[in-house]
CSV table of C-alpha atoms and ligand atoms in Angstrom, one decimal:
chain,number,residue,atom,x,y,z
A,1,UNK,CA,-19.6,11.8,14.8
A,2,UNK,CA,-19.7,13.2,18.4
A,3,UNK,CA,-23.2,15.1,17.2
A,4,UNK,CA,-24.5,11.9,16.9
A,5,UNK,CA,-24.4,10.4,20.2
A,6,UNK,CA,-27.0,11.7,22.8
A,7,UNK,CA,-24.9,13.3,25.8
A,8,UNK,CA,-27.0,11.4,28.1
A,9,UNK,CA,-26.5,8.5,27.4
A,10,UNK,CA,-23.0,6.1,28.6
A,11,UNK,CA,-21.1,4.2,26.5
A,12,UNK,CA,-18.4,1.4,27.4
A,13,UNK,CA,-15.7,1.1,25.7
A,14,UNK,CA,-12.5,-1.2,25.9
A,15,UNK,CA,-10.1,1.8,26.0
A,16,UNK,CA,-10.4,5.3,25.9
A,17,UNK,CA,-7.6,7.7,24.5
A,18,UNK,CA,-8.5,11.7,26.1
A,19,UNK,CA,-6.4,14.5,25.8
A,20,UNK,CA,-4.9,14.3,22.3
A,21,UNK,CA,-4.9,16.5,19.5
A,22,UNK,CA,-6.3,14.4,16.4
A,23,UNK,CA,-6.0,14.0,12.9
A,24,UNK,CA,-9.6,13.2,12.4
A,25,UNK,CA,-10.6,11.6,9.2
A,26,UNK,CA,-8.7,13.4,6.2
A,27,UNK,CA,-11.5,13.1,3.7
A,28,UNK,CA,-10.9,13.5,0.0
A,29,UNK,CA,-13.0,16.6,0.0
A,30,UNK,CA,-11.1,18.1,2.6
A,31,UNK,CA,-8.2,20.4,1.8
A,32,UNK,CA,-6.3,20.9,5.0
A,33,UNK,CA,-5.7,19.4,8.0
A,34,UNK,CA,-8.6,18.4,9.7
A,35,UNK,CA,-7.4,18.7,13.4
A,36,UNK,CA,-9.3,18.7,16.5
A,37,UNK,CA,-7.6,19.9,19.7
A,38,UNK,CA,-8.5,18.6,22.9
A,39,UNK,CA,-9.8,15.5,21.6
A,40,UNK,CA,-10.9,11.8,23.1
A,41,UNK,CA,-11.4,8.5,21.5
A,42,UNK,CA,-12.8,5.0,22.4
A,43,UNK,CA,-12.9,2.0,21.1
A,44,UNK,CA,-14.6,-1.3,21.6
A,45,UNK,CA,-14.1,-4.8,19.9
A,46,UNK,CA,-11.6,-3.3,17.6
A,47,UNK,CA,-13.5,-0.6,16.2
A,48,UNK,CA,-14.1,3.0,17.0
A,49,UNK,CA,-16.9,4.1,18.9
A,50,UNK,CA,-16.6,7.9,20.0
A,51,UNK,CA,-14.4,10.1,18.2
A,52,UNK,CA,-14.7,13.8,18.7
A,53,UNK,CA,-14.3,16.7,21.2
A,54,UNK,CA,-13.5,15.7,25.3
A,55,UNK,CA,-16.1,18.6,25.8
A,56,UNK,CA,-18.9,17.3,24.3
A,57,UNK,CA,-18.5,13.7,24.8
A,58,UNK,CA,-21.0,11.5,26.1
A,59,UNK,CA,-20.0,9.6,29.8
A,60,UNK,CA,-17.8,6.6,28.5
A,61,UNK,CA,-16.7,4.0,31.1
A,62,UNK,CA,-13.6,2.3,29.4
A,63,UNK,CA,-11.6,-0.6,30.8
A,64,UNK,CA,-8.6,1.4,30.1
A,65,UNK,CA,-8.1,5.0,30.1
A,66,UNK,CA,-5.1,6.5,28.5
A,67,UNK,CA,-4.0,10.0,29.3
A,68,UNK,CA,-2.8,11.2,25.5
A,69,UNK,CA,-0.5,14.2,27.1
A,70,UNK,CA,-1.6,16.5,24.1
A,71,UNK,CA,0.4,14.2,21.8
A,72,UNK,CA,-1.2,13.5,18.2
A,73,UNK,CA,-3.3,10.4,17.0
A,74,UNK,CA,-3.8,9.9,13.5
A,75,UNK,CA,-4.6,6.8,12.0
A,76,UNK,CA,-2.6,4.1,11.7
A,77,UNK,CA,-0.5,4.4,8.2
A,78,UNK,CA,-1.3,2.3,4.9
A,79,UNK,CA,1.2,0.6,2.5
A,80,UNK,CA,-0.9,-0.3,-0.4
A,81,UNK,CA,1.8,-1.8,-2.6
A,82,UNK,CA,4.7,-3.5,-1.8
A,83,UNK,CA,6.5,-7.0,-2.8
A,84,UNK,CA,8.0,-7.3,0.3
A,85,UNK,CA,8.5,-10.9,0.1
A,86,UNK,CA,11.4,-12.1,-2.4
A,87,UNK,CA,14.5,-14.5,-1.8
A,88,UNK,CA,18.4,-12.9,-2.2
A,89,UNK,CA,19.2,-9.3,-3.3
A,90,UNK,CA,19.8,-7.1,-5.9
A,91,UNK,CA,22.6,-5.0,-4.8
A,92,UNK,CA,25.1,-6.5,-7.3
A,93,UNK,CA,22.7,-4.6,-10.0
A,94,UNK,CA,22.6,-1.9,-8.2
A,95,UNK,CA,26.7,-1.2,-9.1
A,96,UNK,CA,25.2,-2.3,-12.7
A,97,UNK,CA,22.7,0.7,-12.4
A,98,UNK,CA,25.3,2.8,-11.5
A,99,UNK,CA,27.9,1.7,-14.1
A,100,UNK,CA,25.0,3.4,-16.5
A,101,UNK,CA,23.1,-0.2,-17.4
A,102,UNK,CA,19.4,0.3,-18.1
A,103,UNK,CA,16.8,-1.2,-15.8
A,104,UNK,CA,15.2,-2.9,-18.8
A,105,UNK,CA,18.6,-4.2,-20.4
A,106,UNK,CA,19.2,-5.6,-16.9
A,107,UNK,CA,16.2,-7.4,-17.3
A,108,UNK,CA,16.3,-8.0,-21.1
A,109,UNK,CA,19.7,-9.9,-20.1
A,110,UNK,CA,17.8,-12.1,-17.2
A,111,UNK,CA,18.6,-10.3,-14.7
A,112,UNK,CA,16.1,-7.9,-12.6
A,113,UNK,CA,12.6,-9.9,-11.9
A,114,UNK,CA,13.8,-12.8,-12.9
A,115,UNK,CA,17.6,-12.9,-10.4
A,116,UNK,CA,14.9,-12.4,-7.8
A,117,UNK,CA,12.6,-15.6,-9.1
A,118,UNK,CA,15.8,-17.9,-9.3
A,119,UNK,CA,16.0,-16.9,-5.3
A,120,UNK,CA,12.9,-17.1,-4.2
A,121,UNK,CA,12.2,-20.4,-5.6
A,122,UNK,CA,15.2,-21.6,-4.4
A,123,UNK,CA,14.3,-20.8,-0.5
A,124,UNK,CA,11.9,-22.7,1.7
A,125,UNK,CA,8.6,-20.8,2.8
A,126,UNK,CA,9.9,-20.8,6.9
A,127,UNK,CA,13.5,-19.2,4.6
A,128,UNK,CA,11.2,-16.9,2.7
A,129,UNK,CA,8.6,-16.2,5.7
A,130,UNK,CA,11.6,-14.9,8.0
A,131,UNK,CA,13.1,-12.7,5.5
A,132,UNK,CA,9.9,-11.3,4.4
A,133,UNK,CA,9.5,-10.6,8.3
A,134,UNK,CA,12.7,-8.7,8.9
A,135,UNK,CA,11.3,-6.3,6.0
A,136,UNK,CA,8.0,-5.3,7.4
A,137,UNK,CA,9.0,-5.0,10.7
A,138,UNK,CA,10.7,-1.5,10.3
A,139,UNK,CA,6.9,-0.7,8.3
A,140,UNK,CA,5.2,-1.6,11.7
A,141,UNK,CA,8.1,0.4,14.0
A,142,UNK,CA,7.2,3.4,11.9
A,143,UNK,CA,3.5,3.3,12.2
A,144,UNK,CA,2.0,1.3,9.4
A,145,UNK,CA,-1.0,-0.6,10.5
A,146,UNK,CA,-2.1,-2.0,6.8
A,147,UNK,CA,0.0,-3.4,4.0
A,148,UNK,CA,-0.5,-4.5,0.6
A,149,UNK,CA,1.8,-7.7,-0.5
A,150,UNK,CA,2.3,-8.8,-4.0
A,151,UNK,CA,3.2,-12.6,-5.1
A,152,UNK,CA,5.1,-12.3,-8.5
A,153,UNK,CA,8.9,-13.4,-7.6
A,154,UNK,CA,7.5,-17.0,-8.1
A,155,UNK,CA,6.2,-17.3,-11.6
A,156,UNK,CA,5.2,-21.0,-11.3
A,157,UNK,CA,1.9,-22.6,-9.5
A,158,UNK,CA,4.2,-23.7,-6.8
A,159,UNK,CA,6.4,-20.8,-5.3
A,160,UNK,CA,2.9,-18.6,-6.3
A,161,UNK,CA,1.4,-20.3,-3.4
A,162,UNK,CA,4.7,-20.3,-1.3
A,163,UNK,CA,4.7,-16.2,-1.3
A,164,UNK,CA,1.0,-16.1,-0.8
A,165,UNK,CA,1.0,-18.6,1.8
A,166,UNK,CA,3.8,-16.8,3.6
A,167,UNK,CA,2.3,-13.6,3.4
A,168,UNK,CA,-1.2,-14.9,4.8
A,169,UNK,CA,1.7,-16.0,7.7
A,170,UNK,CA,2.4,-12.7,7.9
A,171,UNK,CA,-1.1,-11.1,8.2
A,172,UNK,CA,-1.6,-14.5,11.3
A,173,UNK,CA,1.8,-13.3,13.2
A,174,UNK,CA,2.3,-9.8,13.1
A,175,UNK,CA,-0.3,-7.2,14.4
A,176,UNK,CA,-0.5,-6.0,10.8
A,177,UNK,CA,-3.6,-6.3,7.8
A,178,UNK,CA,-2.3,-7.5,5.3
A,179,UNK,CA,-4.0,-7.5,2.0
A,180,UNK,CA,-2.7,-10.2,-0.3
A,181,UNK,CA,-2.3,-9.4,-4.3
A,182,UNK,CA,-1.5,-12.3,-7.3
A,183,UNK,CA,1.2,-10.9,-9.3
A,184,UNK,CA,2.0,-14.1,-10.9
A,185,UNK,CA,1.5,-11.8,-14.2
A,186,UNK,CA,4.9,-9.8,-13.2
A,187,UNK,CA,7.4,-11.4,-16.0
A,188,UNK,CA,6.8,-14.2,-18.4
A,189,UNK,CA,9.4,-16.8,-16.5
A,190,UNK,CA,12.3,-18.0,-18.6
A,191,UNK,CA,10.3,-21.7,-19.2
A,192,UNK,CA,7.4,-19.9,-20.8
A,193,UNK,CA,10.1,-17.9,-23.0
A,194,UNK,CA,7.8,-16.7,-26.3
A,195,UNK,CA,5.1,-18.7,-24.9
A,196,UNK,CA,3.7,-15.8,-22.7
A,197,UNK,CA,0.0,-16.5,-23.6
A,198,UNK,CA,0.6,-20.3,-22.5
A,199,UNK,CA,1.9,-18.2,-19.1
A,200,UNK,CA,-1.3,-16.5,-18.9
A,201,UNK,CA,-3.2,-19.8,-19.5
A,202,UNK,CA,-1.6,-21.6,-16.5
A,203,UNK,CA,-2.5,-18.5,-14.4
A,204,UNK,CA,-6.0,-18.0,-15.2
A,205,UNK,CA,-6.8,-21.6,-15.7
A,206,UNK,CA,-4.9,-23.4,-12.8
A,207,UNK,CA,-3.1,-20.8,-10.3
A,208,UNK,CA,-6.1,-18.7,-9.4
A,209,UNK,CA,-8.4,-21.3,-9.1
A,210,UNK,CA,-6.0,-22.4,-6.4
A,211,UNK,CA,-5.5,-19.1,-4.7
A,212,UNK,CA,-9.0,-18.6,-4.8
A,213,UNK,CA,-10.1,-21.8,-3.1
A,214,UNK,CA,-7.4,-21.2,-0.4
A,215,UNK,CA,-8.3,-18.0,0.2
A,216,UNK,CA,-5.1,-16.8,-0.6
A,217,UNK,CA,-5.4,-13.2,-2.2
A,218,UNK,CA,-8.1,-10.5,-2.8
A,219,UNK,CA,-6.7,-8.8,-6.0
A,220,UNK,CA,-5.2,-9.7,-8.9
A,221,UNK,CA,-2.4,-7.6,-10.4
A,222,UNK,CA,-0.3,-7.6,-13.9
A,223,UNK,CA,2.8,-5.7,-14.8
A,224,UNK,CA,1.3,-4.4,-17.9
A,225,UNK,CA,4.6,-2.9,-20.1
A,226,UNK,CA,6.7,-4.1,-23.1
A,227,UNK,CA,9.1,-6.0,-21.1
A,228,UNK,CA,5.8,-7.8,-19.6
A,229,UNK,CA,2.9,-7.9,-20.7
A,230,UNK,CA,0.3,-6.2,-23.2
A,231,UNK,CA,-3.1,-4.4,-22.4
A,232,UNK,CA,-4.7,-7.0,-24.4
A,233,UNK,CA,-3.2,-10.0,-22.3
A,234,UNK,CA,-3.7,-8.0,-19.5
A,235,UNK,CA,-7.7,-7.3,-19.7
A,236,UNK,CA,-7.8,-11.2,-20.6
A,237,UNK,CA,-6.5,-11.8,-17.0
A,238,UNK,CA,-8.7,-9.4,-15.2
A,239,UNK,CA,-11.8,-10.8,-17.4
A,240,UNK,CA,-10.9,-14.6,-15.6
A,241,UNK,CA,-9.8,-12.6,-12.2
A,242,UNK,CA,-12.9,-10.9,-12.1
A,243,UNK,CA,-15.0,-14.0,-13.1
A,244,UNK,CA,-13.7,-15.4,-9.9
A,245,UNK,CA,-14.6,-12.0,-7.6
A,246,UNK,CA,-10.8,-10.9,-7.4
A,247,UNK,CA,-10.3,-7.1,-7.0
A,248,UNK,CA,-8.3,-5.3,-9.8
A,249,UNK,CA,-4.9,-3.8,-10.3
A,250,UNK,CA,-2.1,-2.8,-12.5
A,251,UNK,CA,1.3,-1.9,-13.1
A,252,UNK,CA,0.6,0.5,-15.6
A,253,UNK,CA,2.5,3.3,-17.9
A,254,UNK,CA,5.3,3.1,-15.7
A,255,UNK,CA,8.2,3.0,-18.3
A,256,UNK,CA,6.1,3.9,-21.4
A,257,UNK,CA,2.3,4.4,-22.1
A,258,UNK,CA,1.4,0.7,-22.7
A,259,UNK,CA,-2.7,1.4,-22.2
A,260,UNK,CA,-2.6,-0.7,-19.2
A,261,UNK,CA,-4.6,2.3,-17.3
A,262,UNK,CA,-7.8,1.7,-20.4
A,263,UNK,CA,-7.8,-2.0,-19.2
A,264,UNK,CA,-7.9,-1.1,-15.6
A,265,UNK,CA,-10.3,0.9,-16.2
A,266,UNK,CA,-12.6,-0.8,-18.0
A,267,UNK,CA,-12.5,-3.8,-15.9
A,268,UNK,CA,-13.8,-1.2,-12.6
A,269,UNK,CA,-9.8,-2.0,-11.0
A,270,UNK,CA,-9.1,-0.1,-7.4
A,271,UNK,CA,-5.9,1.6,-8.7
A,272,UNK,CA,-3.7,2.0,-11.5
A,273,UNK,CA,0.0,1.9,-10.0
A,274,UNK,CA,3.8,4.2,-11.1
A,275,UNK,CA,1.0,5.7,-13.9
A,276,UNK,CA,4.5,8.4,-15.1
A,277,UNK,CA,3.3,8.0,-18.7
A,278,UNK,CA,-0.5,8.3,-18.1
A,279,UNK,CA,-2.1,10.6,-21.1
A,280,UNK,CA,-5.3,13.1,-19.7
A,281,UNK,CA,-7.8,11.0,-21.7
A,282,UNK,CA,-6.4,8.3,-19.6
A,283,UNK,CA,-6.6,10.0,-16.4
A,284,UNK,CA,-10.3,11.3,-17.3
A,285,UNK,CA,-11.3,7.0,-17.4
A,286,UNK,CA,-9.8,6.7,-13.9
A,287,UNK,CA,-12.1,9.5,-12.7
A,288,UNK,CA,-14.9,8.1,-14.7
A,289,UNK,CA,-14.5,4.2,-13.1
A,290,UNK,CA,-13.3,5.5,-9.6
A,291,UNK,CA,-9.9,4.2,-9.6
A,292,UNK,CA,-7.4,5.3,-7.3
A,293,UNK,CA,-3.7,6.6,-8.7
A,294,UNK,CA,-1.0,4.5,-7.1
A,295,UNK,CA,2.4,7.1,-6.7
A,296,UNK,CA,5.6,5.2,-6.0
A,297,UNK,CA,8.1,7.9,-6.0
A,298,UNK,CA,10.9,5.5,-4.7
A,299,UNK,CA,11.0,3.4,-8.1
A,300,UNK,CA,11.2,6.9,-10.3
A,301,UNK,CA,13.9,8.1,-7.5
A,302,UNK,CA,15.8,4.6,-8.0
A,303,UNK,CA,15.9,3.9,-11.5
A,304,UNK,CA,16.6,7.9,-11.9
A,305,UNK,CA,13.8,8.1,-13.9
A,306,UNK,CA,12.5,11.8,-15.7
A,307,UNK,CA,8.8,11.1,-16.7
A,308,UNK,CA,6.6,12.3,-13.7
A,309,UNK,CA,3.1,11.2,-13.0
A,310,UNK,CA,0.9,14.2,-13.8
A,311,UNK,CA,-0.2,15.3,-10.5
A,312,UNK,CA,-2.1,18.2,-11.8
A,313,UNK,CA,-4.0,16.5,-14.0
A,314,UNK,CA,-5.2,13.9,-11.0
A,315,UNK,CA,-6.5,17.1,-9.2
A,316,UNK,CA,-7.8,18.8,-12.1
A,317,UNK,CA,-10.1,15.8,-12.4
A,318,UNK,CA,-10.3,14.7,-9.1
A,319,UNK,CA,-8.6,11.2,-9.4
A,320,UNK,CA,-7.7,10.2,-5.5
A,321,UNK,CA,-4.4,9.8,-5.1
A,322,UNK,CA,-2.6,6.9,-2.9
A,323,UNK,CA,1.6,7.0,-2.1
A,324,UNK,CA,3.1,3.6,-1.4
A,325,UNK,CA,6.8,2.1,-0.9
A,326,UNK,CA,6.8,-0.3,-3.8
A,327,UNK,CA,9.1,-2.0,-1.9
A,328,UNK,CA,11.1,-4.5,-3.8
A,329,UNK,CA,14.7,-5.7,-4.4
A,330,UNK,CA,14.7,-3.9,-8.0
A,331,UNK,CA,13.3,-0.7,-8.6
A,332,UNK,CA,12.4,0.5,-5.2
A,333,UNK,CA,14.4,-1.0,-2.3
A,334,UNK,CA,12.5,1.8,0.2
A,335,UNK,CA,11.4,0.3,3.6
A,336,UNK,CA,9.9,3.8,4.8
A,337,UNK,CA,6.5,4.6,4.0
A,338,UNK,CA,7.0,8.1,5.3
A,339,UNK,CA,10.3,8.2,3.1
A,340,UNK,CA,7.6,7.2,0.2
A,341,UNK,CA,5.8,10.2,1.3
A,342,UNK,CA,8.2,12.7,1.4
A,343,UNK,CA,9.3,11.6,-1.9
A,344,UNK,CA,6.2,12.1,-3.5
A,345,UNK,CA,6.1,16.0,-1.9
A,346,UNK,CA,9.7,16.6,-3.2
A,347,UNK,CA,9.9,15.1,-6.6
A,348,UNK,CA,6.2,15.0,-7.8
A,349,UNK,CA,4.8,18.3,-5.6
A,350,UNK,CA,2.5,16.6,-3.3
A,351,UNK,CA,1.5,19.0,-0.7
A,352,UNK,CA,2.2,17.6,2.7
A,353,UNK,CA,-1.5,17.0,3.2
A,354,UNK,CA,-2.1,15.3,0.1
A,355,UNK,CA,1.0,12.8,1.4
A,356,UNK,CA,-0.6,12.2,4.5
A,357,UNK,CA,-4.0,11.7,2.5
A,358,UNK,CA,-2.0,9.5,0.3
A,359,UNK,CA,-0.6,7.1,3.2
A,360,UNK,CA,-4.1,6.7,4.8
A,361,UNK,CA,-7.4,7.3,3.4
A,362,UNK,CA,-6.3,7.3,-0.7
A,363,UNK,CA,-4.5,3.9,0.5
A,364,UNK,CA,-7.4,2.3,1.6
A,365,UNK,CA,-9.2,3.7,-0.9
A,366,UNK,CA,-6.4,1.1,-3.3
A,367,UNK,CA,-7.0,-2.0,-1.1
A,368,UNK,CA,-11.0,-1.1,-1.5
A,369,UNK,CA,-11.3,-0.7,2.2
A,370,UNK,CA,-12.5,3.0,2.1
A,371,UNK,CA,-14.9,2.4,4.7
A,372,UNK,CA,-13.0,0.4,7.2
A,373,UNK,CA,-9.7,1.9,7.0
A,374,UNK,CA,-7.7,5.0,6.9
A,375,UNK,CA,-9.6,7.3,8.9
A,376,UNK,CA,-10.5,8.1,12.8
A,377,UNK,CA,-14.3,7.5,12.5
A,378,UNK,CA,-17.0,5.6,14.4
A,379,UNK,CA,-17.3,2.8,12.6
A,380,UNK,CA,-13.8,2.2,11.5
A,381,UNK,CA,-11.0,-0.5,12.6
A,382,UNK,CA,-9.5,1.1,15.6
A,383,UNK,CA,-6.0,1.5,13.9
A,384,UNK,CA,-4.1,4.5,15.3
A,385,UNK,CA,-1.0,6.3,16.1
A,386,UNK,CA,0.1,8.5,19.1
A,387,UNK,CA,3.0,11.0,17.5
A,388,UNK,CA,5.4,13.4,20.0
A,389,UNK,CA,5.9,16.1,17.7
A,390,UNK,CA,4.1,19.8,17.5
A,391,UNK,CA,2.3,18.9,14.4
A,392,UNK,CA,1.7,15.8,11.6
A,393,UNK,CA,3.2,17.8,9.0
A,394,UNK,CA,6.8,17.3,10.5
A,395,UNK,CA,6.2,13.4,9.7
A,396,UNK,CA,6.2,14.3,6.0
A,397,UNK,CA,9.0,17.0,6.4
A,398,UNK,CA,11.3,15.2,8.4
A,399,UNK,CA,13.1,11.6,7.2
A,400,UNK,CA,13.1,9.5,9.9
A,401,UNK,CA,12.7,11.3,12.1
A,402,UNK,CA,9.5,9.8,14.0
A,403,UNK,CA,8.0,6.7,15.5
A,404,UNK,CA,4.9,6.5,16.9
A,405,UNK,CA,5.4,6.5,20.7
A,406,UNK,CA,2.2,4.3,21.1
A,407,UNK,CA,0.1,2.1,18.3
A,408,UNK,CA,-2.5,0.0,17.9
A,409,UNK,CA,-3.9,-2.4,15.2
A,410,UNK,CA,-7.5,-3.6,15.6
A,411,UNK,CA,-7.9,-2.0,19.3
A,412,UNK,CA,-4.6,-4.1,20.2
A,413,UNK,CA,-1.8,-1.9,21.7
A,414,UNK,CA,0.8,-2.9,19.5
A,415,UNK,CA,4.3,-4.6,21.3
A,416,UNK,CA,7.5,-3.7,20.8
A,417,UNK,CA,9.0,-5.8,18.1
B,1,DI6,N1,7.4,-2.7,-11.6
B,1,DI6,C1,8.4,-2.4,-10.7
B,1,DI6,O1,8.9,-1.3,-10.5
B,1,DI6,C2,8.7,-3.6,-10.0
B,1,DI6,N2,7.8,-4.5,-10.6
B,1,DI6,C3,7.1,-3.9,-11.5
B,1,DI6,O2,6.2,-4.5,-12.1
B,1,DI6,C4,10.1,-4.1,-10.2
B,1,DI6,C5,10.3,-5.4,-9.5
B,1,DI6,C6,11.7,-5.8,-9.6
B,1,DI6,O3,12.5,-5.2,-10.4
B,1,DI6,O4,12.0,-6.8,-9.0
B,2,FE,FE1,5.3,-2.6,-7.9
């Protein structure tokens, strides 16, 4: 905070951003846009060091100074679930989807998850790493500085480690964070057919072992439903995922109330992701263990689905709420994280505000990176955004409309891609 810093004294600073109207630090307590005009920010080594008013900010000799022209910084945006990497497509499903075939009797009849595992295993990781690449690029052009990647197209021990190695390759090559998430508890793969607990076994017993060793993800996840797994299975994972000091998440209640929110919950998880069918006794144990609500409007706008999450109920009892692409070849094929966010205003009745919330500090809140992400604030990773238009509102209201015309990850000014 700018009352913290003595006005006497100087500070250096790699680069300093002055006259730009900012989107300061939404904060859950917050209710509106937290704006302040004629602002300046610096940054050293990556992370921000003055943020606050031109007026009352201390002398600061920067190595680069950047006139803003009254254009908006916020910070740079978070997608905090995704499967972005997967071999082949799904579009041939997609006519299947719109011949009136169910999601789940496409996947029932082997196709859905498990079309996508047959591709993915099939392509090499340099086959797998480029077309993972071409996908997140269009998340960087727009502005998103952090993303969430799931494994879970792989369902063995050895294309597991393919899609984590190739998003860690990711997270080395493009100026993006990338937080990596096990989802080898997505679908029990056709070898393990009625032998899902055997599945499990090899996860918890051999695969995260593995990842853990190579440093390959920070969270565990499970798809926690009938056509996957049950809550019981599903707190016997996080039991061996926390054992090994992997954060916590699920895929729960998304096409019926399965109780995977109870095991997220009781095992202290980050979020509880799609959450449609998510009962007030349930959302009263995400308050209770802190865990963040995961909306993914584009997989309830793709499989045309009627259950809506009960937004009320998270701000009755003040359960944070995060808004992410789910990007996948299935149920959400959405590379737009601002799309995601309009979405979530339009079909659930997120305010704008509470989108924007949703796509920054809520998100980081997901990844359990509260207090390094997702906010312009001393202290933080110097992630931002410059914006041309005459308020951040119009990037929720407007599809595709915007770009950042400036960004930068880490203190980096980001390249053109
Ligand atoms: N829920 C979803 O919506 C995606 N995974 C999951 O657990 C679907 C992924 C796919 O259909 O490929
Ligand atoms: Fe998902």
């Amino acid at each position: 905070m700018s009352k913290s810093v003595s006005h006497t004294s100087t500070l250096t600073a790699d680069v300093l951003v002055h006259n730009v109207r900012l989107v300061r630090a939404p904060s859950v307590s917050e209710q509106s846009w937290a704006v302040v005009e004629n602002a300046s920010v610096a940054w050293q080594q990556g992370k921000f060091i003055y943020v606050g008013s031109t007026e009352h900010a201390p002398k600061i000799e920067a190595g680069e100074v950047i006139d803003g022209q009254q254009q908006w910084l916020t910070p740079g945006l978070i997608d905090c679930h995704t499967h972005l990497v997967y071999g082949g497509n799904r579009a041939d499903e997609f006519e299947q989807l719109q011949n009136g075939v169910r999601y789940e009797d496409i996947a029932r009849a082997g196709g859905g998850i498990k079309s996508t595992v047959a591709a993915t295993r099939a392509l090499t990781e340099d086959e797998l790493y480029e077309s993972a690449r071409l996908r997140l690029l269009p998340l960087i052009h727009e502005g998103v500085t952090t993303v969430e990647i799931k494994s879970g197209y792989g369902l063995n021990i050895e294309s597991e480690l393919k899609m984590l190695r190739v998003i860690k390759r990711l997270n080395t090559e493009l100026p993006v964070t990338v937080s990596a998430t096990c989802l080898a508890a997505h679908a029990v793969p056709a070898e393990y057919l009625g032998r899902d607990d055997e599945y499990l076994d090899l996860i918890i017993n051999e695969l995260l072992p593995l990842v853990k060793a190579e440093g390959l993800a920070q969270a565990v996840d499970v798809f926690c439903e009938s056509i996957a797994f049950s809550a019981e299975q599903s707190k016997r994972l996080f039991r061996a995922a926390k054992d090994l000091g992997f954060a916590i998440k699920g895929h729960v209640e998304q096409l019926s109330d399965s109780q995977g929110t109870e095991a997220v919950c009781e095992y202290q998880g980050l979020s509880a992701d799609h959450v449609e069918y998510v009962s007030e006794g349930q959302v009263k144990k995400m308050a209770a263990a802190n865990v963040t609500a995961v909306i993914l409007p584009g997989a309830f706008y793709f499989l045309k689905e009627t259950q809506k999450p009960p937004i009320e109920l998270f701000r009755t009892h003040q359960v944070p709420m995060a808004i992410a692409t789910d990007l996948n070849p299935g149920s959400s094929p959405l590379g737009s994280l601002l799309t995601a966010a309009n979405f979530g205003c339009v079909l659930f009745g997120f305010t704008p505000f509470e989108a924007f919330n949703g796509i920054t500090v809520n998100a980081a809140a997901a990844l359990g990176l509260a207090n390094q992400k997702g906010r312009i604030e001393v202290g933080y990773d110097a992630d931002c955004l410059l914006f041309a238009c005459e308020h951040p509102r119009q990037l929720i209201h407007e599809i595709n409309l915007h770009r950042p015309t400036q960004s930068w990850h880490l203190g980096k000014e980001r390249p053109n891609l």
